[in-house]
Amino acid sequence: MAGLIKVAHSEQIKENKPFALTLEDQKIVLIRHQGRLLAFKDSCPHQGAPLSHGFVRDGQITCIYHGWKFNLDDGSFSTNEKLKLKSYAVREENGEVFLELP
């Protein structure tokens, strides 16, 4: 991945605990699920609520405001797979977390 930007230390991202950050005016949520790191736009497509305020359970992140659920495997909405969260390439190396913005 070219253009990697260090965004966090590995120990900051806890299993199934959303971690919010802002990078170049973009709000992003990092999630460690089953040991792997994921990065999505920190905004529910329903009404823009921050997904980082939600919770992770059963392989999904749930928006705390209206209960919308998104699959962590691909960011798809639980009841309409065509609706997906914007995702970002993320990498973890030597205790650091790096993100690549498009």
Coordinates of C-alpha atoms in Angstrom, one line a residue:
M1 CA 0.0 0.0 0.0
A2 CA 1.4 3.4 -1.0
G3 CA 0.8 6.5 1.0
L4 CA 0.3 4.8 4.4
I5 CA -0.4 7.1 7.3
K6 CA 0.2 6.1 11.0
V7 CA -3.0 6.6 12.9
A8 CA -2.7 4.6 16.2
H9 CA -0.8 2.3 18.3
S10 CA -2.0 -1.3 18.1
E11 CA -2.8 -1.5 21.9
Q12 CA -5.3 1.4 21.4
I13 CA -7.6 -0.8 19.3
K14 CA -9.3 -3.2 21.6
E15 CA -11.3 -6.3 20.4
N16 CA -14.8 -5.3 19.4
K17 CA -14.5 -1.8 20.7
P18 CA -14.9 0.9 18.0
F19 CA -12.1 3.5 17.9
A20 CA -12.8 6.9 16.3
L21 CA -10.3 9.0 14.6
T22 CA -10.2 11.9 12.1
L23 CA -7.7 11.9 9.3
E24 CA -7.6 14.7 6.7
D25 CA -11.1 15.8 7.6
Q26 CA -12.5 12.3 7.2
K27 CA -14.1 10.6 10.3
I28 CA -13.1 6.9 10.4
V29 CA -13.8 4.1 12.8
L30 CA -11.3 1.3 13.4
I31 CA -12.5 -2.0 14.7
R32 CA -10.6 -5.1 15.7
H33 CA -12.8 -8.1 15.2
Q34 CA -11.5 -11.7 15.6
G35 CA -8.0 -10.4 15.6
R36 CA -8.1 -8.5 12.3
L37 CA -8.3 -4.7 11.8
L38 CA -11.1 -3.0 9.8
A39 CA -11.6 0.6 8.9
F40 CA -14.9 2.2 7.8
K41 CA -16.2 5.7 7.4
D42 CA -17.5 6.7 10.8
S43 CA -21.0 7.6 9.6
C44 CA -24.2 5.6 9.4
P45 CA -25.7 6.1 6.0
H46 CA -29.1 6.4 7.5
Q47 CA -28.7 9.8 9.2
G48 CA -25.0 10.2 9.6
A49 CA -24.7 9.1 13.3
P50 CA -21.1 8.1 14.3
L51 CA -20.8 4.3 14.1
S52 CA -17.9 4.6 16.7
H53 CA -20.7 5.3 19.3
G54 CA -22.2 1.9 18.4
F55 CA -21.3 -1.6 19.5
V56 CA -19.9 -4.7 17.9
R57 CA -21.7 -8.1 18.3
D58 CA -22.1 -11.2 16.2
G59 CA -19.8 -9.9 13.4
Q60 CA -21.8 -6.7 13.0
I61 CA -21.5 -3.1 14.1
T62 CA -24.8 -1.6 15.2
C63 CA -25.6 2.1 15.0
I64 CA -26.6 3.1 18.5
Y65 CA -29.1 5.7 17.3
H66 CA -31.5 3.7 15.1
G67 CA -30.2 0.1 15.3
W68 CA -28.9 -0.2 11.7
K69 CA -26.5 -3.2 11.5
F70 CA -23.5 -3.6 9.2
N71 CA -21.6 -6.8 8.4
L72 CA -17.9 -6.4 9.4
D73 CA -16.8 -8.8 6.6
D74 CA -17.7 -6.3 3.8
G75 CA -19.6 -3.4 5.4
S76 CA -22.9 -4.4 3.9
F77 CA -26.2 -3.4 5.6
S78 CA -27.9 -6.3 7.3
T79 CA -31.1 -6.1 5.3
N80 CA -29.8 -4.8 2.0
E81 CA -26.4 -6.0 0.8
K82 CA -26.2 -3.4 -1.9
L83 CA -25.9 -0.6 0.8
K84 CA -22.3 -0.7 2.1
L85 CA -20.1 1.3 4.4
K86 CA -17.1 3.0 2.8
S87 CA -14.0 1.0 3.8
Y88 CA -10.4 1.9 4.0
A89 CA -7.2 -0.2 3.6
V90 CA -5.6 -0.7 7.0
R91 CA -2.4 -2.4 8.0
E92 CA -0.8 -3.3 11.4
E93 CA 3.0 -3.6 11.7
N94 CA 5.4 -3.5 14.6
G95 CA 2.7 -2.3 17.1
E96 CA 1.5 0.5 14.8
V97 CA -1.7 0.9 12.8
F98 CA -1.5 2.5 9.3
L99 CA -4.3 3.6 7.0
E100 CA -4.4 4.5 3.3
L101 CA -6.8 7.1 2.2
P102 CA -8.0 7.0 -1.4

